[in-house]
């Protein structure tokens, strides 16, 4: 009796199990394909121009000239994946007491090759290493590697405030050097010149 019952029950159980397996959807068949996040198109941003800094002594003429650009690939919203260009800081010392143009007894400068560009709205930070320098910055130039310095800008739109600039000097010899794009805030006003900020991310965003 028991053997007869098993003969009748086992085929029915097997048929039922096979039917359920066939009806059950597999994870492979029903899983929706994973959606990949869109990769933003590369964009360009940079700054070009010159301006005279509102320096403490009006007899001094401090100017920042810049032509710096970066390629932004979306991995960092503000720091360029690749940067290039140049900038110059020049300082004519002394001169007419009213701050007007005229002969000046002293002159120092630094020419830099850009190694990092950061653009965040109207604020720009640029760093680079010295490639040539006047007498005051020869010690910076002959460090190994040559010192990194930074310049910063707040490029005000017409009618929206004052364009400002800043200069970040290298730390003393033996201390950790200035990090790429680590220029300080742009806190000094300008008395002449101006800058043009370009950013294709604004048009594509």
C-alpha atoms as one frame of an Amber mdcrd trajectory, in Angstrom:
protein
   0.000   0.000   0.000   2.758   2.455   0.972   4.751   1.639  -2.157   1.679
   2.119  -4.349   0.941   5.466  -2.750   4.536   6.664  -3.349   4.298   5.622
  -6.996   1.194   7.770  -7.435   2.453  10.749  -5.335   6.054  11.187  -6.544
   5.202  11.786 -10.236   2.559  14.340  -9.210   5.072  16.167  -6.986   7.665
  16.237  -9.755   5.148  17.547 -12.289   4.028  20.268  -9.868   7.608  21.313
  -9.100   8.514  21.522 -12.793   5.404  23.594 -13.516   6.214  26.041 -10.726
   9.817  26.362 -11.894   8.695  27.113 -15.434   6.208  29.726 -14.258   8.611
  31.552 -11.914  10.420  34.478 -13.652  14.177  34.410 -13.425  16.156  37.340
 -12.073  18.075  37.544 -15.323  14.957  37.751 -17.446  13.091  40.342 -15.386
  15.843  42.574 -13.950  15.884  45.990 -15.612  19.263  47.009 -17.024  21.220
  49.406 -14.768  21.118  53.000 -15.941  24.522  54.641 -16.216  24.874  58.250
 -15.108  25.423  60.539 -18.091  28.991  61.733 -18.509  29.094  65.526 -18.788
  30.728  66.897 -21.899  34.151  68.493 -21.321  33.982  72.260 -20.869  36.450
  75.134 -20.910  36.811  78.021 -18.479  39.495  80.600 -17.890  40.498  84.181
 -17.273  42.450  86.730 -19.282  43.470  90.346 -18.732  45.401  92.634 -16.422
  44.645  94.986 -13.572  46.456  97.326 -11.231  46.010  96.408  -7.598  44.837
  99.017  -5.104  48.108  98.846  -3.156  48.698 100.447   0.229  51.273 102.940
  -1.039  49.904 104.823  -4.068  53.459 105.374  -5.279  53.747 101.636  -5.940
  52.311 100.076  -9.072  51.424  96.395  -8.618  49.851  94.656 -11.593  48.625
  91.111 -12.193  48.558  89.887 -15.780  46.936  86.524 -16.490  46.075  84.225
 -19.371  45.001  80.987 -17.684  42.572  78.288 -18.815  41.355  74.849 -17.856
  39.542  71.816 -19.237  36.757  70.609 -16.923  35.606  66.993 -17.296  32.974
  66.912 -14.537  34.956  64.952 -11.960  35.400  68.133  -9.918  32.825  70.906
 -10.339  35.361  73.710  -9.843  38.930  72.467 -10.428  40.124  71.852 -13.970
  41.267  68.377 -14.937  43.952  70.017 -17.098  45.261  73.563 -16.776  47.544
  75.721 -18.878  48.623  79.303 -19.403  50.776  81.955 -17.763  50.540  84.783
 -15.294  52.805  87.617 -14.180  53.039  89.653 -10.998  54.991  92.882 -11.394
  55.773  95.597  -8.888  57.135  99.037  -9.733  58.293 100.527  -6.440  58.268
 104.213  -5.563  57.380 106.941  -8.036  55.136 110.016  -8.021  53.430 110.604
  -4.681  50.018 110.919  -6.350  50.267 107.411  -7.782  50.349 108.578 -11.402
  52.525 106.960 -14.038  56.144 108.059 -14.040  59.717 106.874 -13.432  60.116
 104.440 -10.532  63.391 103.516  -8.848  62.717  99.823  -8.289  61.130  96.938
 -10.188  60.433  93.316  -9.334  58.482  90.667 -11.209  57.657  87.001 -11.433
  56.599  85.029 -14.492  54.708  81.793 -13.846  53.615  78.720 -15.770  50.089
  77.740 -14.719  49.590  74.351 -13.075  46.064  74.633 -11.665  42.913  76.620
 -12.455  39.847  76.757 -10.249  36.688  78.526 -11.443  33.672  78.770  -9.153
  31.186  81.273 -10.518  32.834  84.705 -10.479  35.758  83.521  -8.322  38.950
  82.220  -9.877  42.109  80.809  -8.289  45.250  80.136 -10.308  48.590  78.708
  -9.213  51.834  78.210 -11.066  55.579  77.807 -10.686  58.110  80.537 -11.308
  59.971  80.411 -14.609  61.606  83.855 -14.381  61.905  86.474 -11.652  63.337
  89.827 -10.684  65.949  90.383  -7.986  63.591  90.154  -5.007  62.263  86.706
  -5.963  65.505  85.033  -7.047  65.437  82.876  -3.917  61.966  81.604  -4.906
  63.138  80.949  -8.461  66.148  78.863  -7.394  64.279  76.550  -5.062  64.012
  72.903  -6.146  61.495  72.864  -7.685  60.908  76.594  -8.247  58.368  78.048
  -5.845  54.653  77.873  -6.528  52.624  81.042  -5.995  48.985  81.885  -6.503
  46.771  84.667  -7.764  43.052  84.997  -7.188  40.288  87.017  -8.755  36.702
  88.008  -8.157  35.461  89.132 -11.568  32.416  91.280 -10.940  29.776  91.532
 -13.627  28.926  95.080 -14.771  26.937  96.815 -12.065  27.371  93.994  -9.531
  30.289  95.232  -7.449  34.047  95.599  -7.569  36.549  93.327  -9.239  39.109
  92.183  -6.685  42.491  90.461  -6.830  44.837  88.661  -4.457  48.399  87.307
  -4.373  49.491  84.260  -2.360  53.223  84.032  -1.658  55.052  80.733  -1.157
  55.713  79.498   2.395  59.233  79.911   3.815  61.896  77.504   2.604  61.673
  74.127   4.301  57.932  74.281   4.906  55.336  72.417   2.793  54.774  74.270
  -0.439  51.562  75.898  -1.529  49.120  73.286  -2.857  47.790  73.515  -6.426
  44.859  75.935  -6.728  45.278  76.976  -3.073  45.434  80.709  -3.758  43.946
  82.812  -0.981  40.871  85.022  -1.327  40.810  88.035  -3.644  40.606  90.897
  -1.165  42.329  93.875  -2.828  40.484  96.240  -5.108  41.672  97.349  -8.542
  42.303 100.846  -9.897  42.829 100.151 -13.600  42.452  97.413 -16.181  40.104
  94.456 -15.973  39.614  90.760 -16.628  37.457  88.655 -18.899  36.084  85.419
 -17.480  34.929  82.724 -19.896  33.066  79.579 -18.873  31.321  77.286 -21.370
  29.724  75.389 -18.463  27.336  78.307 -17.987  26.041  77.933 -21.519  25.776
  74.150 -21.325  24.304  74.015 -17.805
